XYZ file of C-alpha atoms in Angstrom:
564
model
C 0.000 0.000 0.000
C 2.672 2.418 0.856
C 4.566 1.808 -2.548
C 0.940 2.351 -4.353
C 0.374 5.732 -2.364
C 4.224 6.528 -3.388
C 3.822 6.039 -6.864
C 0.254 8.488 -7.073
C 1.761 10.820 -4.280
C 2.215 14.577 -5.619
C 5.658 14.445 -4.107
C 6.639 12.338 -6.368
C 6.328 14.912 -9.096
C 7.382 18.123 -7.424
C 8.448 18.580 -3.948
C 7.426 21.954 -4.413
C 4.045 20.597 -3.764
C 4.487 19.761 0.128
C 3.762 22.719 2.121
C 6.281 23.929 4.785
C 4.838 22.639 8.402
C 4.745 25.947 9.682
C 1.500 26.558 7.317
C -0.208 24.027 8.839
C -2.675 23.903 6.276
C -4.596 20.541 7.508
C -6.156 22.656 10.174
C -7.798 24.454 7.890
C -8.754 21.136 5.933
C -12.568 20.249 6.666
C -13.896 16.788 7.686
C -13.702 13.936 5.375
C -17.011 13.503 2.957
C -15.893 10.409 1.393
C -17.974 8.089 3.522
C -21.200 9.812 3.137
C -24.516 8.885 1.545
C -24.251 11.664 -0.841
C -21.087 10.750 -2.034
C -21.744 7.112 -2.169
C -24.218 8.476 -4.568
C -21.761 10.413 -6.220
C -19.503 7.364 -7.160
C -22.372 5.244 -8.432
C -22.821 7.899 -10.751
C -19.324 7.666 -11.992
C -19.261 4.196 -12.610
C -22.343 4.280 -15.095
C -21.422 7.416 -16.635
C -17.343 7.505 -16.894
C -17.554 4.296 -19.526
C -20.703 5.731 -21.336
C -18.352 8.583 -22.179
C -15.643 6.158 -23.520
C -17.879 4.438 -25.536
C -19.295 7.601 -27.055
C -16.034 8.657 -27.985
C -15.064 5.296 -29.335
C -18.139 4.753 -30.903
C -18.052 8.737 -32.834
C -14.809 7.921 -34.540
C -14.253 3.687 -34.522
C -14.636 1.777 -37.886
C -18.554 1.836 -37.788
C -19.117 5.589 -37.591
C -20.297 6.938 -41.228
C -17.307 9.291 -40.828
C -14.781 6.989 -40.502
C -13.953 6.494 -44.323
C -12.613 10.118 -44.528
C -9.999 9.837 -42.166
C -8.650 6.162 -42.164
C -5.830 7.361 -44.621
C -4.667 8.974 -41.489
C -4.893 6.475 -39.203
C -1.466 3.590 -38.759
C -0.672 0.144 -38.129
C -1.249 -0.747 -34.635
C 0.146 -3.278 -31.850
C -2.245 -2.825 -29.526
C -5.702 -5.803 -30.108
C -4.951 -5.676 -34.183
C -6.596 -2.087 -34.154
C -5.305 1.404 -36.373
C -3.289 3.429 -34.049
C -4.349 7.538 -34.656
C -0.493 8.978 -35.031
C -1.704 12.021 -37.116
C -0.667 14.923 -34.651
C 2.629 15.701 -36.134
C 4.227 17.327 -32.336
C 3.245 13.975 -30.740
C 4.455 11.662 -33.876
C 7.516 13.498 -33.516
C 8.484 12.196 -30.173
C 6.741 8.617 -30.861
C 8.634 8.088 -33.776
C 11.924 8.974 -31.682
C 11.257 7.770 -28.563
C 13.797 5.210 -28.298
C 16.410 7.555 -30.048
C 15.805 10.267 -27.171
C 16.346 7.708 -24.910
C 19.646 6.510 -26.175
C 20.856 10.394 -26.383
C 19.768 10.784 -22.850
C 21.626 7.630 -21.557
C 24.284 8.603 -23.199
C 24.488 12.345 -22.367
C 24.193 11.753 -18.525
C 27.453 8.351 -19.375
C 29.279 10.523 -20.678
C 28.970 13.995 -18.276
C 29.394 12.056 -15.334
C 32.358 10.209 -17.021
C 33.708 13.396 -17.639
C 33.405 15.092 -14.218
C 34.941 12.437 -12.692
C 38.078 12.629 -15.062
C 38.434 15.849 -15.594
C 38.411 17.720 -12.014
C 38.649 20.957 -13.608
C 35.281 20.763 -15.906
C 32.281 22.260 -14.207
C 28.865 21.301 -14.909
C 27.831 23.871 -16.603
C 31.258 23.937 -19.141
C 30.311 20.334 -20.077
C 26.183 21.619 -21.078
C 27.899 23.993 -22.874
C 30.465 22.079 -25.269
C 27.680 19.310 -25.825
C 25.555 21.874 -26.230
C 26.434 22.446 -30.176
C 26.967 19.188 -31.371
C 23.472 18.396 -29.967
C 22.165 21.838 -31.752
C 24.015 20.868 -34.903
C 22.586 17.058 -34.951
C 19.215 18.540 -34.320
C 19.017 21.684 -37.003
C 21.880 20.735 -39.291
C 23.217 24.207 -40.145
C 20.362 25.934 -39.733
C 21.650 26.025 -35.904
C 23.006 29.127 -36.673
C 19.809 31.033 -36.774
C 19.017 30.134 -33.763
C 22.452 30.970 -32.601
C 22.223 34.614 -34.224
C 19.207 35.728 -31.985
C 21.251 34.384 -29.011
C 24.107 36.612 -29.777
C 21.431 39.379 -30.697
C 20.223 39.527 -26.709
C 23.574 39.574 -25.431
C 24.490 42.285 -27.346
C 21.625 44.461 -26.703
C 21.566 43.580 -22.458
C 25.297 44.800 -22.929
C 25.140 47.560 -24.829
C 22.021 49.039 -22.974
C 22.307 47.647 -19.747
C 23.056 51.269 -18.197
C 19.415 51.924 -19.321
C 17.175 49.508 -17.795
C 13.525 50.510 -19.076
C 14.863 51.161 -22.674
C 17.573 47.848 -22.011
C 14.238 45.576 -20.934
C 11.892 47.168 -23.230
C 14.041 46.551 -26.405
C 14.750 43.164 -24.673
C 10.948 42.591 -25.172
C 10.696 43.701 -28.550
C 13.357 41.809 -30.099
C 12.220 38.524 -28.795
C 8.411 39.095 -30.018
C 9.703 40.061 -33.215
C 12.392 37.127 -33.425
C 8.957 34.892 -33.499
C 7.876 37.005 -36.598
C 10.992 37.004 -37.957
C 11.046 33.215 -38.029
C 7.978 32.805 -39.394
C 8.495 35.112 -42.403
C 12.338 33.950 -42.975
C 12.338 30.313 -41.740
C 12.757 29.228 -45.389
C 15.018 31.613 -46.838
C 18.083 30.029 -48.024
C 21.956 31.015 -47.425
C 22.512 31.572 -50.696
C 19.831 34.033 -51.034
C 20.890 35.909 -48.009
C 24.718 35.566 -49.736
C 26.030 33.822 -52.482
C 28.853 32.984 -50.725
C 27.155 31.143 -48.297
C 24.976 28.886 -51.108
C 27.099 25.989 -50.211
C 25.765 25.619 -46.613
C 21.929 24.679 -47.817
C 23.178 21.204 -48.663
C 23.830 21.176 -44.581
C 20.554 22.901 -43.449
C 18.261 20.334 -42.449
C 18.899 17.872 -38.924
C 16.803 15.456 -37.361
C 14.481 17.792 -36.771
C 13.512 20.568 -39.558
C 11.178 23.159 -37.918
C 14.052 24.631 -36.042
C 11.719 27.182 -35.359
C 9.456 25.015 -33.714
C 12.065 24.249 -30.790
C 13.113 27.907 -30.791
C 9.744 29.073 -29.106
C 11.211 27.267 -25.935
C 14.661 28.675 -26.239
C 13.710 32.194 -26.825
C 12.363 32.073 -22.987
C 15.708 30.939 -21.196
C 17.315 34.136 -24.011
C 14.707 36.672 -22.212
C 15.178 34.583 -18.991
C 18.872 35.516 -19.221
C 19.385 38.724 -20.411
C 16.201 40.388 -18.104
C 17.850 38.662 -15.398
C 21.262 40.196 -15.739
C 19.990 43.672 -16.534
C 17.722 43.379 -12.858
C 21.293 42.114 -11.401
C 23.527 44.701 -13.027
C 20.668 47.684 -11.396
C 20.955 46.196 -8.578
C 24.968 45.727 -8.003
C 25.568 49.555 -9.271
C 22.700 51.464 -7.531
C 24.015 54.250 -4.618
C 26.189 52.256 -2.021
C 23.938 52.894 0.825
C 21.096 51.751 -0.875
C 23.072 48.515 -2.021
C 24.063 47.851 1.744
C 20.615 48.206 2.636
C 19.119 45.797 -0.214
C 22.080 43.219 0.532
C 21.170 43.332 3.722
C 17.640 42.045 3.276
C 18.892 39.531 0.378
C 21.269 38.028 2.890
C 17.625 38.021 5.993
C 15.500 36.229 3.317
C 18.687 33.796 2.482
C 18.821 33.065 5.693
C 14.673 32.446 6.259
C 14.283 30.065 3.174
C 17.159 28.025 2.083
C 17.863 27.959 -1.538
C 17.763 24.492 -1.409
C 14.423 23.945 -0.349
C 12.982 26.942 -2.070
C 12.842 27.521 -5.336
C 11.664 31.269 -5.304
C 14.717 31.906 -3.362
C 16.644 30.151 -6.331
C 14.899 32.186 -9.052
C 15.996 35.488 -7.207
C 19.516 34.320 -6.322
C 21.555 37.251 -5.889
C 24.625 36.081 -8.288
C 27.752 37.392 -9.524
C 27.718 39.842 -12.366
C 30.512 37.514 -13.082
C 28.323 34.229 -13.286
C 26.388 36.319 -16.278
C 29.238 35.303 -18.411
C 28.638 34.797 -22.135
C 30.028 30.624 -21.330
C 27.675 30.341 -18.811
C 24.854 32.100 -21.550
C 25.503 28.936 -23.916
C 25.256 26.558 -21.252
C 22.142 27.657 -20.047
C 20.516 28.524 -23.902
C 22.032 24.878 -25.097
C 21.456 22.589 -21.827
C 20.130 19.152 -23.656
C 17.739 17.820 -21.166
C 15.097 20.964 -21.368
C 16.348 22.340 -24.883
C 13.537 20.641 -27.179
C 10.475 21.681 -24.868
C 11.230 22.364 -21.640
C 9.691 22.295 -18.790
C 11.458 26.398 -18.297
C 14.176 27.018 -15.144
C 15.157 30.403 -15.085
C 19.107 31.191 -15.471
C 19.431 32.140 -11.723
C 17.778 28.894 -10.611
C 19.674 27.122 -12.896
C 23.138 28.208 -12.400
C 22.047 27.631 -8.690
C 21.585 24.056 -9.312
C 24.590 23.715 -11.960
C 26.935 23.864 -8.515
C 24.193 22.602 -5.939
C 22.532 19.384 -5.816
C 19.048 19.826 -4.000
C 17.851 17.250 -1.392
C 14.533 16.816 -3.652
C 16.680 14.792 -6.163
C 17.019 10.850 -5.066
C 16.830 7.744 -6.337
C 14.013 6.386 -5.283
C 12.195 9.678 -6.435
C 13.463 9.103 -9.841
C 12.493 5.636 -10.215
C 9.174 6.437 -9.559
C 8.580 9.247 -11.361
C 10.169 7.062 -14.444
C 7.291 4.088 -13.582
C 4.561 7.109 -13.903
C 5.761 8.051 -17.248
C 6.009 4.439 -18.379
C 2.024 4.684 -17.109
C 1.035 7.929 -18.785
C 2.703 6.658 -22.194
C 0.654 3.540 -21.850
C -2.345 5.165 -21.142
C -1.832 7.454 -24.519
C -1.223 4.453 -26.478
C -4.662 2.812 -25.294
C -6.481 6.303 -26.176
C -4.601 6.471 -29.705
C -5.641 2.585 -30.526
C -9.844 3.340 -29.653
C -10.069 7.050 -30.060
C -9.336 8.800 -32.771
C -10.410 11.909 -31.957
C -7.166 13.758 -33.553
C -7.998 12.154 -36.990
C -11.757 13.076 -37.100
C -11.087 16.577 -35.984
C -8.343 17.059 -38.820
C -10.921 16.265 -41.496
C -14.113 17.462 -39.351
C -15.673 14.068 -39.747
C -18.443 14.801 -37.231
C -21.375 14.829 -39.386
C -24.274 13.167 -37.902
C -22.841 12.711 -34.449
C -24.982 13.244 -31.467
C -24.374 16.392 -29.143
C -22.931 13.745 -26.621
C -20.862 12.066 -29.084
C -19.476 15.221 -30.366
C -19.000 16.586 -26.752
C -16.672 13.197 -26.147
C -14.776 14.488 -29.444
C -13.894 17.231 -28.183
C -13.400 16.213 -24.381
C -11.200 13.176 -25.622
C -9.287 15.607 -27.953
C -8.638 18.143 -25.233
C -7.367 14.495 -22.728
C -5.162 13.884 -25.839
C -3.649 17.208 -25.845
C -2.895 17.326 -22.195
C -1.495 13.877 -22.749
C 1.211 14.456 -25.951
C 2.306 17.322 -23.937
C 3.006 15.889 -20.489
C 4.692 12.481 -21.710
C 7.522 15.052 -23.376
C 7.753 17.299 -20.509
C 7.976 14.568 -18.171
C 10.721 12.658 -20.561
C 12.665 15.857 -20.671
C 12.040 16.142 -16.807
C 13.339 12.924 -15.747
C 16.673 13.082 -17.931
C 17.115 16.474 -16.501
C 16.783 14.995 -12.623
C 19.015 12.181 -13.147
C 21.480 14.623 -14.595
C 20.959 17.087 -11.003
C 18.794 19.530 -12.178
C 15.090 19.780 -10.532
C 12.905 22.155 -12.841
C 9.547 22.583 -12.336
C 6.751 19.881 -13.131
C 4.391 21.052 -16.128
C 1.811 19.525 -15.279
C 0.692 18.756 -11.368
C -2.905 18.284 -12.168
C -5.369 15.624 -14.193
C -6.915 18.160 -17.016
C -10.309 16.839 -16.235
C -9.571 17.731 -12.340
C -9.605 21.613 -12.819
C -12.911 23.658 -11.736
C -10.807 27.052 -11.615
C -9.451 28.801 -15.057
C -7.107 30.581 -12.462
C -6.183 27.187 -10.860
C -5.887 25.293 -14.715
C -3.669 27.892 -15.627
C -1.158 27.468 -12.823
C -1.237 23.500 -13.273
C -1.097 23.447 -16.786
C 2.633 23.895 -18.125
C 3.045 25.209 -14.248
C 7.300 25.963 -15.540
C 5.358 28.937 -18.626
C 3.106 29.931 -15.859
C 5.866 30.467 -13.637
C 7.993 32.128 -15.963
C 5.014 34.783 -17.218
C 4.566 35.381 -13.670
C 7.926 36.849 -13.153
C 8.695 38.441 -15.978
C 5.230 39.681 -17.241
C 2.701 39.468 -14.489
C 4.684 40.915 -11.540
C 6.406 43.737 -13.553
C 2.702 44.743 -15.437
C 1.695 45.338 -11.913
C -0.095 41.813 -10.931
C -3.116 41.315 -8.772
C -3.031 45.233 -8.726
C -3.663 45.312 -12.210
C -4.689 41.517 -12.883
C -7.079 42.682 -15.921
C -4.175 44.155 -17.477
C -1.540 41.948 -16.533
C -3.473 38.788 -17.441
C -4.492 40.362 -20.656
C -0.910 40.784 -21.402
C -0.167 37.222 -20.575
C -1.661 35.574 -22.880
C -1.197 37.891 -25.410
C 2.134 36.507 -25.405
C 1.135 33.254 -24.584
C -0.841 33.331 -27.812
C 1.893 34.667 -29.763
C 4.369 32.253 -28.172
C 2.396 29.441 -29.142
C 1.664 30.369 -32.673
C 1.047 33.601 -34.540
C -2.059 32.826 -35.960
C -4.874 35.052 -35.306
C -6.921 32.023 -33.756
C -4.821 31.754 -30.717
C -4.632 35.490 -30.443
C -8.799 35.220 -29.704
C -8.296 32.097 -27.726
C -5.823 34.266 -25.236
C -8.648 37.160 -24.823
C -11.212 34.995 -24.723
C -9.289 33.001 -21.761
C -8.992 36.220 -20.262
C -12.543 37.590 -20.960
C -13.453 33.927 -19.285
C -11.263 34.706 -16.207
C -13.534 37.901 -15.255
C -16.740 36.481 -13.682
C -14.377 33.765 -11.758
C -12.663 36.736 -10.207
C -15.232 38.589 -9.217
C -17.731 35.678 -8.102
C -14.814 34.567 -5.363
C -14.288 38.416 -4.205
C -18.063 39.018 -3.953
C -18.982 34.744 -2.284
C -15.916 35.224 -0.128
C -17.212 36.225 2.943
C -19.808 33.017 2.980
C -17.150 30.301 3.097
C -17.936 29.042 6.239
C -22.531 28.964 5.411
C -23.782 25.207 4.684
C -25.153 26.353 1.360
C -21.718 27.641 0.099
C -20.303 24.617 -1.287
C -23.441 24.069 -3.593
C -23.694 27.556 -4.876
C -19.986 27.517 -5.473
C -20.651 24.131 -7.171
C -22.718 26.163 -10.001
C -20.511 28.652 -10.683
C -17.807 25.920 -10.973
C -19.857 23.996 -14.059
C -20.266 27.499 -15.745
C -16.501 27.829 -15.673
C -15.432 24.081 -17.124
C -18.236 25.150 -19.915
C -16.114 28.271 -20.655
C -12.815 26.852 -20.197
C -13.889 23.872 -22.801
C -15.416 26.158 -25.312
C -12.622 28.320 -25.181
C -9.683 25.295 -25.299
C -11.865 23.351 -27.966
C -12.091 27.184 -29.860
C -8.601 26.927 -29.692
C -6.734 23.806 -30.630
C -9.370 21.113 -31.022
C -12.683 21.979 -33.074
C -12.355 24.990 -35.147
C -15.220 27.579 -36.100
C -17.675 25.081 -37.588
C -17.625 22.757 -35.202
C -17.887 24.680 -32.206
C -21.258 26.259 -34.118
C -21.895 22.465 -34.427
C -21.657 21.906 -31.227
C -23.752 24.630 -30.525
C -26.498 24.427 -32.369
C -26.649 20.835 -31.512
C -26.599 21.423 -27.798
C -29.613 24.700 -27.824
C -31.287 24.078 -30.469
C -32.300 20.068 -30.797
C -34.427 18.086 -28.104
C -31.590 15.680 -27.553
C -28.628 18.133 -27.236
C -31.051 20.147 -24.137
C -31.298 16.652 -23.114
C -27.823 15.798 -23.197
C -26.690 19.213 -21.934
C -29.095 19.237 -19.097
C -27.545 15.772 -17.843
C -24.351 17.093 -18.647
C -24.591 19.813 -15.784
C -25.643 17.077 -13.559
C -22.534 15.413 -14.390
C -20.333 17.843 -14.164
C -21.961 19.066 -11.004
C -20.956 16.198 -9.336
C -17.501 16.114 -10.854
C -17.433 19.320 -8.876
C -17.764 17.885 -5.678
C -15.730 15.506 -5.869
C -12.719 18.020 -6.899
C -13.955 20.064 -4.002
C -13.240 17.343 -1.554
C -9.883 15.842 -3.428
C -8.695 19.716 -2.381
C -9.639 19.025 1.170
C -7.773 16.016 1.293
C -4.908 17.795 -0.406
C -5.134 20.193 2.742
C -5.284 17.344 5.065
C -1.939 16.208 4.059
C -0.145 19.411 3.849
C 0.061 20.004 0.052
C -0.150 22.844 -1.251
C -0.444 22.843 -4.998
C -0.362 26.560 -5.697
C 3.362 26.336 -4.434
């Protein structure tokens, strides 16, 4: 039992998780529901509906759905019961395809540092990232490595040049990297020899393993901002008036001393370093470091260059092991999904025609699960061959996607190492909960942008925010009832409005596109079956409520604190 509780236990992902004792947060933890009639009732609901929504979803896209015949080109050899296999999203194919290649490279990059260190004394960490840093670029992107390359030399020189003006350094600093996403898009293509004859030669060495080097640049243009925004706060803060600097040190070296880098990781992020350890070696080693270079999960430079000289107690073995077992879980889990839903297949061709509101709801729902699933297998891959080579980032994703009731609270657990990241270098400086309309507005404007530039995902980030409004100001206004009988139940309702929001929006965005969210709609309002369906939806989801409510209490009861 205790290894079964390990291997589910949310300190097994992050130790971040586990709240300090002195916040005794069980008190505040109320008493366990699980036992009672209503929800006994609760889980006998679960167990009819939960596989009524599998076999919706199975039954909307399998072999005898009338839609079927438009997307089986798409669809693969299996090995999983002689079924199709639905390998048609090209980011999850990607790492599929090259699973067992990744692994190798891992293996062999954490052999051959460790052989290294303990040869060579006199080569750091951070020196070894950084020479196997370019060979891994070069196998990646071919040649076309030095694009990349070129907007990392582009910050440094701008943080140095302008670092004596810190709005105009960070505002420049801001401007460059949102137009180095533009930039790629427009120029991604252009050949060498176009740019210079000269250079024509080098197009018969522009393509690596991977070809959308632009793709994989998204990720490293954060650690470039990460950098450079964090030397120009250090370099303000090293030269400001001397008795002001004594005073700030002096408060640096208090909240040292309160919370231990090593057991803290905001303490980490805000590590008051050397303007020395801002060298341009120390840059590349950061920029090029393997483990988190295709897609994260994000460390920022002073948290990594912590951990690049200090091993933290929350990497072990046993912690490791685990956490491996769990991915071996998750992948299995996608592969059963990808054998007896294809959801990603029907969606690419829209074959929902005909499909019930419920079946077309499971579509979507299923889609959204397969998202959230081809993104945390990679992060955790990347995750676990960064902890076995001594680095701890954050975990992406801390949360189920179907256990969210709060946009606020899906937006911290969903890629939690982005969310931390726009946090301090976006939300905090825009002013934060003192301007949250603003600062959240300007969030996921760049969250949109980041992702793609595509006028889609530019709505999707207003409507998230837009979305994010009567959350806030239903908890400021129901705030002062917490502790009334009636509280939970109300709260309950406004909970199901929000999942309706946050699907719509999310299924707006990267699942169903214009047509079949009007589908959807017009399906779900305007047709007998779909007020049917959406009235027993709320019912569902109602209860799904509930049961988050009380998986938060139990969260409280043993002193984790997610929001951490």
């Amino acid at each position: 039992m205790n290894a079964l509780s390990a291997f589910f236990s949310l300190e097994t992902l992050d130790t971040r998780l586990i709240a300090q004792k002195q916040k005794k947060t069980h008190t505040l933890a109320s008493k366990s529901r699980w036992n009672s009639r209503e929800f006994k009732f609760y889980f006998g609901c679960m167990l009819i509906v939960i596989p009524l929504m599998f076999k919706a979803a199975i039954d909307a896209t399998g072999p005898s759905n009338i839609n079927y015949p438009k997307y089986a080109r798409l669809l693969s050899p299996g090995w999983l019961f002689n079924r199709k296999v639905d390998n048609s999203d090209q980011q999850y194919k990607f790492f599929r395809d090259n699973l067992i290649l990744l692994a190798i490279v891992a293996f062999g990059h954490i052999a051959l540092k460790r052989a290294t260190l303990s040869v060579f004394k006199r080569i750091t960490p951070i020196t070894f990232d950084t020479i196997f840093g370019f060979p891994f670029l070069f196998v990646l992107h071919g040649v076309n490595c030095l694009r990349p390359l070129t907007h990392l030399a582009m910050f440094f020189v701008l943080s140095r040049s302008l670092r004596k003006h810190k709005r105009v350094a960070t505002l420049l600093i801001w401007l460059y990297g949102i137009s180095s996403l533009f930039i790629n898009v427009k120029f991604r293509l252009l050949k060498y020899g176009d740019m210079l004859p000269i250079l024509f030669s080098l197009d018969s060495w522009n393509t690596g393993i991977v070809k959308r080097w632009d793709v994989f640049y998204n990720f490293t243009l954060l650690r470039l901002l990460s950098y450079n925004l964090d030397y120009i706060e250090r370099y303000h803060f090293i030269n400001i008036n001397p008795k002001q600097k004594e005073e700030q040190e002096e408060k640096e070296l208090s909240k040292a001393a309160k919370a231990d880098p090593l057991y803290n990781d905001l303490t980490r992020t805000q590590f008051p370093h050397s303007l020395t350890d801002f060298s341009f070696f120390n840059y590349l080693g950061y920029a090029l470091y393997a483990p988190l270079f295709i897609a994260g999960p994000i460390i920022t430079f002073n948290d990594f260059l912590y951990q690049s000289r200090n091993t933290l107690p929350s990497i072990t073995l046993k912690r490791n092991v685990i956490y491996g077992l769990r991915l071996v879980f998750c992948v299995l889990v996608m592969e059963f999904l990808l054998h007896f839903t294809y959801v990603v297949a029907a969606s690419k061709v829209r074959g929902w025609e005909g499909d019930s509101p419920f079946q077309l709801a499971m579509v979507g729902l299923f889609n959204l699960n397969l998202i959230w699933l081809k993104l945390l297998i990679p992060w955790r891959f990347f995750r676990l061959w960064s902890l076995c080579d001594n680095i701890d980032p954050p975990e992406n994703m801390i949360r189920c996607m179907n256990n969210n009731f709060s946009a606020l609270q899906f937006w911290r657990a969903w890629h939690r190492s982005f969310n931390k990241w726009v946090i301090r270098y976006i939300y905090v400086p825009m002013g934060g909960s003192n301007h949250r309309i603003l600062s959240s507005l300007c969030v996921f404007t760049f969250v949109a942008i980041w992702h793609d530039i595509e006028l889609k995902l530019l709505l999707w980030g207003w409507l998230v925010v837009l979305f994010l409004l009567p959350e806030i100001f239903a908890s400021q206004f129901f705030s002062k009832y917490k502790t009334q009988k009636w509280y939970r139940y109300v709260s309950g309702f406004g909970c199901v409005i929000n999942i309706w929001m946050m699907m719509l929006a999310n299924l707006f965005g990267f699942c169903l596109d214009a047509s079949g969210i009007e589908q959807f709609v017009h399906e779900l309002f305007f047709t007998s079956q779909g007020l049917f369906f959406f009235l027993l939806a709320n019912l569902g989801l109602f209860i799904a409520v509930q049961v988050m409510f009380e998986l938060r209490e139990e969260e409280k009861r043993h002193d984790v604190d997610v929001k951490c």
